[in-house]
CSV table of C-alpha atoms and ligand atoms in Angstrom, one decimal:
chain,number,residue,atom,x,y,z
A,85,MET,CA,136.9,174.7,118.4
A,86,LEU,CA,136.6,174.6,122.2
A,87,LEU,CA,133.8,173.2,124.4
A,88,THR,CA,131.6,175.3,126.5
A,89,ALA,CA,130.9,174.3,130.1
A,90,ASP,CA,127.2,173.6,129.4
A,91,LYS,CA,128.2,171.0,126.8
A,92,ASP,CA,131.2,169.5,128.5
A,93,PRO,CA,129.9,166.3,130.2
A,94,MET,CA,133.4,164.8,130.8
A,95,GLY,CA,134.7,168.0,132.2
A,96,ALA,CA,131.7,168.2,134.5
A,97,ALA,CA,132.4,164.6,135.7
A,98,ILE,CA,136.0,165.5,136.3
A,99,ALA,CA,135.2,168.6,138.2
A,100,ASP,CA,132.7,166.7,140.4
A,101,TYR,CA,135.1,163.9,141.1
A,102,LEU,CA,137.8,166.4,142.1
A,103,LYS,CA,135.5,168.3,144.4
A,104,ASN,CA,133.7,165.3,146.0
A,105,GLY,CA,135.9,162.3,145.5
A,106,LYS,CA,133.1,160.7,143.6
A,107,ALA,CA,131.0,161.3,140.5
A,108,GLY,CA,127.9,160.1,138.8
A,109,LYS,CA,127.7,158.1,135.6
A,110,LEU,CA,129.5,159.4,132.6
A,111,ARG,CA,127.5,157.8,129.8
A,112,VAL,CA,128.7,157.2,126.3
A,113,PHE,CA,126.5,156.7,123.3
A,114,SER,CA,127.4,155.6,119.8
A,115,SER,CA,125.5,154.4,116.8
A,116,MET,CA,128.1,151.6,116.6
A,117,PHE,CA,127.9,150.2,120.1
A,118,GLU,CA,125.6,149.6,123.1
A,119,GLU,CA,125.4,152.4,125.6
A,120,ASP,CA,128.6,152.4,127.7
A,121,GLU,CA,130.1,154.2,130.7
A,122,ILE,CA,133.5,155.7,131.5
A,123,PRO,CA,134.4,155.1,135.1
A,124,VAL,CA,135.3,158.7,136.2
A,125,SER,CA,137.9,157.4,138.7
A,126,GLN,CA,139.9,155.9,135.8
A,127,LEU,CA,140.4,159.4,134.4
A,128,PHE,CA,142.3,160.1,137.7
A,129,ARG,CA,144.6,157.1,137.4
A,130,THR,CA,148.0,157.3,138.9
A,131,PHE,CA,151.2,156.0,137.1
A,132,ARG,CA,150.8,152.6,138.9
A,133,GLN,CA,147.2,152.3,137.8
A,134,MET,CA,147.9,153.1,134.2
A,135,PRO,CA,147.9,150.3,131.5
A,136,PRO,CA,151.4,149.2,130.6
A,137,LEU,CA,151.2,151.0,127.2
A,138,GLU,CA,150.7,154.4,128.9
A,139,GLN,CA,153.5,153.7,131.4
A,140,THR,CA,155.8,152.9,128.5
A,141,ALA,CA,154.8,156.2,126.8
A,142,LEU,CA,155.6,158.2,129.9
A,143,ARG,CA,159.0,156.5,130.3
A,144,LEU,CA,159.9,157.3,126.7
A,145,SER,CA,158.8,160.9,127.1
A,146,ARG,CA,161.7,163.4,127.1
A,147,GLY,CA,162.5,167.1,126.5
A,148,LYS,CA,159.7,169.6,126.1
A,149,ILE,CA,156.5,167.5,126.3
A,150,LEU,CA,153.0,168.3,125.0
A,151,ASP,CA,150.1,166.3,126.5
A,152,VAL,CA,147.2,166.6,124.0
A,153,GLY,CA,143.7,166.2,125.3
A,154,ALA,CA,145.1,165.9,128.8
A,155,GLY,CA,141.7,165.5,130.6
A,156,SER,CA,142.2,165.4,134.4
A,157,GLY,CA,145.9,165.8,133.9
A,158,CYS,CA,146.8,162.3,135.0
A,159,HIS,CA,149.7,161.9,132.6
A,160,SER,CA,151.0,165.4,133.0
A,161,LEU,CA,151.0,165.1,136.8
A,162,ALA,CA,152.9,161.8,136.6
A,163,LEU,CA,155.4,163.4,134.2
A,164,GLN,CA,155.9,166.3,136.6
A,165,GLU,CA,156.6,163.9,139.4
A,166,MET,CA,159.2,162.3,137.2
A,167,GLY,CA,160.9,165.7,136.8
A,168,GLN,CA,159.7,166.3,133.2
A,169,GLN,CA,158.6,169.5,131.7
A,170,VAL,CA,155.1,169.2,130.3
A,171,THR,CA,152.5,171.5,128.7
A,172,ALA,CA,148.9,170.2,128.9
A,173,ILE,CA,146.2,171.3,126.5
A,174,ASP,CA,142.5,170.4,126.3
A,175,ILE,CA,139.4,171.9,124.7
A,176,SER,CA,137.4,171.3,127.9
A,177,PRO,CA,137.2,174.4,130.1
A,178,LEU,CA,136.2,172.4,133.2
A,179,SER,CA,139.1,169.9,132.7
A,180,VAL,CA,141.6,172.8,132.3
A,181,GLU,CA,140.3,174.3,135.5
A,182,ALA,CA,140.6,170.9,137.2
A,183,MET,CA,144.2,170.5,136.0
A,184,ARG,CA,145.2,173.9,137.3
A,185,GLU,CA,143.7,173.0,140.7
A,186,ARG,CA,145.5,169.7,140.7
A,187,GLY,CA,148.8,171.4,140.2
A,188,VAL,CA,149.6,170.9,136.5
A,189,LYS,CA,152.0,173.8,136.1
A,190,GLU,CA,151.6,174.6,132.4
A,191,VAL,CA,148.0,174.2,131.2
A,192,ARG,CA,146.2,175.8,128.3
A,193,LEU,CA,142.6,175.8,127.1
A,194,GLN,CA,143.5,175.1,123.5
A,195,ASN,CA,142.7,172.9,120.5
A,196,PHE,CA,145.6,170.9,119.0
A,197,PHE,CA,144.5,172.2,115.5
A,198,ASP,CA,144.6,175.9,116.6
A,199,ARG,CA,147.7,177.4,114.9
A,200,ARG,CA,148.2,179.8,117.8
A,201,LEU,CA,149.6,176.8,119.7
A,202,ALA,CA,153.3,176.9,118.9
A,203,GLY,CA,156.1,174.4,119.4
A,204,PRO,CA,158.6,173.1,119.2
A,205,PHE,CA,158.0,170.0,121.4
A,206,ASP,CA,160.4,167.1,121.7
A,207,THR,CA,157.5,164.7,122.6
A,208,ILE,CA,153.9,164.9,121.8
A,209,LEU,CA,151.6,162.6,123.7
A,210,LEU,CA,148.2,161.4,122.4
A,211,LEU,CA,147.0,158.9,125.0
A,212,MET,CA,143.8,156.9,125.6
A,213,ASN,CA,143.1,156.4,122.0
A,214,GLY,CA,144.6,159.7,121.3
A,215,SER,CA,144.2,159.4,117.5
A,216,GLY,CA,140.5,160.1,118.3
A,217,ILE,CA,141.0,163.9,118.1
A,218,VAL,CA,141.7,163.5,114.3
A,219,GLY,CA,137.9,162.6,114.0
A,220,LYS,CA,137.8,161.2,110.5
A,221,LEU,CA,140.4,159.5,108.3
A,222,GLU,CA,140.2,162.4,105.8
A,223,ASN,CA,141.6,164.7,108.5
A,224,LEU,CA,144.7,162.6,109.0
A,225,PRO,CA,146.9,164.5,106.4
A,226,ALA,CA,146.0,167.8,108.2
A,227,PHE,CA,147.0,166.2,111.5
A,228,PHE,CA,150.5,165.3,110.1
A,229,LEU,CA,150.9,168.9,108.8
A,230,ARG,CA,150.2,170.1,112.3
A,231,LEU,CA,152.6,167.6,113.6
A,232,LYS,CA,155.3,169.0,111.3
A,233,GLU,CA,154.7,172.5,112.7
A,234,LEU,CA,154.9,171.4,116.3
A,235,LEU,CA,157.6,168.8,116.5
A,236,ALA,CA,161.2,169.8,117.2
A,237,PRO,CA,163.9,168.2,115.0
A,238,GLY,CA,164.3,164.7,116.2
A,239,GLY,CA,161.0,164.9,118.1
A,240,GLN,CA,158.6,162.1,118.6
A,241,LEU,CA,154.8,161.6,118.7
A,242,LEU,CA,153.7,158.8,121.0
A,243,LEU,CA,150.1,157.6,120.6
A,244,ASP,CA,148.0,154.7,121.5
A,245,SER,CA,145.0,153.4,119.5
A,246,SER,CA,143.1,150.2,118.8
A,247,ASP,CA,142.6,148.2,115.6
A,248,LEU,CA,138.8,147.9,115.4
A,249,SER,CA,138.9,145.5,112.5
A,250,PHE,CA,138.4,142.7,114.9
A,251,LEU,CA,134.7,143.8,115.2
A,252,TYR,CA,134.2,142.9,111.5
A,253,GLU,CA,135.9,139.5,111.6
A,254,ASP,CA,133.7,136.6,110.5
A,255,GLU,CA,134.1,133.1,112.0
A,256,ALA,CA,136.7,132.2,109.4
A,257,GLY,CA,138.8,135.2,110.4
A,258,ASN,CA,138.0,137.2,107.2
A,259,LEU,CA,137.1,140.8,107.4
A,260,ASP,CA,133.5,141.5,106.5
A,261,ILE,CA,134.3,145.0,105.1
A,262,ALA,CA,133.4,146.3,101.6
A,263,PRO,CA,135.7,148.8,99.8
A,264,GLU,CA,132.9,151.3,99.7
A,265,ASP,CA,132.3,151.2,103.4
A,266,PRO,CA,133.6,154.1,105.5
A,267,TYR,CA,136.9,153.4,107.3
A,268,PHE,CA,136.1,151.0,110.1
A,269,GLY,CA,137.9,153.1,112.7
A,270,GLU,CA,135.5,156.1,112.3
A,271,ILE,CA,133.2,156.1,115.3
A,272,ASP,CA,130.6,158.7,116.4
A,273,PHE,CA,130.2,159.3,120.1
A,274,GLN,CA,128.1,161.4,122.4
A,275,MET,CA,128.5,161.8,126.1
A,276,ARG,CA,126.1,162.6,128.9
A,277,TYR,CA,126.7,163.4,132.6
A,278,GLY,CA,123.4,164.0,134.5
A,279,GLN,CA,121.7,166.8,132.7
A,280,ILE,CA,124.7,167.8,130.7
A,281,GLN,CA,124.7,166.5,127.2
A,282,GLY,CA,127.6,167.0,124.9
A,283,ASP,CA,127.4,167.5,121.1
A,284,PRO,CA,128.0,164.3,119.0
A,285,PHE,CA,131.6,164.1,117.9
A,286,ASP,CA,133.7,161.9,115.5
A,287,TRP,CA,136.5,159.9,117.1
A,288,LEU,CA,139.1,158.0,115.0
A,289,TYR,CA,140.6,154.7,115.9
A,290,LEU,CA,143.5,153.8,113.7
A,291,ASP,CA,144.9,150.4,112.9
A,292,PHE,CA,148.7,150.5,112.7
A,293,ASN,CA,149.0,149.9,108.9
A,294,THR,CA,146.7,152.8,108.1
A,295,LEU,CA,148.7,155.0,110.5
A,296,ARG,CA,152.0,153.9,108.9
A,297,LEU,CA,150.6,154.5,105.4
A,298,TYR,CA,149.4,158.1,106.1
A,299,ALA,CA,152.6,158.8,108.1
A,300,SER,CA,154.8,157.8,105.2
A,301,GLN,CA,152.8,159.9,102.8
A,302,ALA,CA,153.6,162.9,105.0
A,303,SER,CA,157.3,161.9,105.3
A,304,PHE,CA,157.0,160.4,108.8
A,305,HIS,CA,158.0,157.0,110.0
A,306,ALA,CA,155.7,155.1,112.3
A,307,GLU,CA,156.7,152.0,114.4
A,308,ILE,CA,155.0,149.9,117.1
A,309,VAL,CA,156.6,150.3,120.4
A,310,GLU,CA,154.4,147.9,122.3
A,311,LYS,CA,151.3,145.9,121.8
A,312,GLY,CA,148.4,145.8,124.3
A,313,GLU,CA,146.1,143.0,125.3
A,314,HIS,CA,143.1,144.0,123.2
A,315,TYR,CA,144.1,144.9,119.6
A,316,ASP,CA,145.6,148.1,121.0
A,317,TYR,CA,149.2,149.4,120.5
A,318,LEU,CA,151.5,152.2,121.4
A,319,ALA,CA,153.2,153.8,118.3
A,320,ARG,CA,156.1,156.2,117.9
A,321,VAL,CA,156.0,158.5,114.9
A,322,CYS,CA,159.1,160.5,113.9
A,323,ARG,CA,160.1,162.5,110.9
A,324,ALA,CA,161.5,160.2,108.2
A,325,GLU,CA,165.1,161.3,107.4
B,644,LIG,N1,144.3,161.9,128.0
B,644,LIG,C1,143.3,161.9,129.1
B,644,LIG,C2,141.9,162.2,128.6
B,644,LIG,C3,141.4,161.4,127.4
B,644,LIG,S1,139.7,161.9,126.9
B,644,LIG,C4,143.3,160.5,129.7
B,644,LIG,O1,144.0,159.6,129.1
B,644,LIG,O2,142.7,160.3,130.7
B,644,LIG,C5,140.1,162.9,125.5
B,644,LIG,C6,140.4,164.4,125.9
B,644,LIG,O3,140.7,165.1,124.7
B,644,LIG,C7,139.1,165.1,126.4
B,644,LIG,O4,139.5,165.7,127.6
B,644,LIG,C8,138.8,166.1,125.3
B,644,LIG,O5,138.3,167.3,125.8
B,644,LIG,C9,140.2,166.3,124.6
B,644,LIG,N2,140.2,166.8,123.2
B,644,LIG,C10,139.4,166.4,122.2
B,644,LIG,N3,139.7,166.9,121.1
B,644,LIG,C11,140.8,167.8,121.3
B,644,LIG,C12,141.6,168.6,120.5
B,644,LIG,N4,141.3,168.8,119.2
B,644,LIG,N5,142.6,169.3,121.1
B,644,LIG,C13,142.8,169.2,122.4
B,644,LIG,N6,142.1,168.3,123.2
B,644,LIG,C14,141.1,167.7,122.7
């Protein structure tokens, strides 16, 4: 699945910002949260403006790198400046166009789950809650199968995500979650930029224990590289030997 330009609000915001140095409001809706906004300038962050978890991820990147859901190309461009070899993919045609214009050398309009995307890659990056592209927890096994196809021997996946269980903590610190509830990291989103409304999509936040459990079931090993300031973390996932 790819987006089309008429349903690509984030891509439109990125294109606007690139052309005019500013953009309107990129609005985010969810049944779980109040209406929110993504500051478009943040999608153009430089290495120095990136949160420490992302800087660490870039420092650990090596070999042939795949930047998944690369957006405006901020991570790919920083890696190129560091002399690294990176391929950026995104399902947003407008973002892909923007990345080409900004000088990302190897860019493809492609979905991570499209089997025509071939590896091997030594490092796969999923940044800015990159586990989101998995959508629902039930898709996590399929994600690991895809990872197996794309990772070179000894290769690594670096991803950041947030443990949303804090949203369900009561005053005593107990989790107010019933076993029959859907997984607490499954969030629905919809974005709008001016007149451009995207389709609703599922976006998966993963707590580390759940990531580690599914990883081990797929013969991968997951570890936390660094913790962020707000229930977020950077994880490294490798094939378990
Ligand atoms: N990594 C960028 C952008 C994050 S927004 C940054 O940190 O600034 C998430 C991006 O992932 C969007 O550009 C969206 O179009 C893209 N995306 C969503 N699902 C995808 C998939 N299955 N394959 C590739 N890209 C995807």
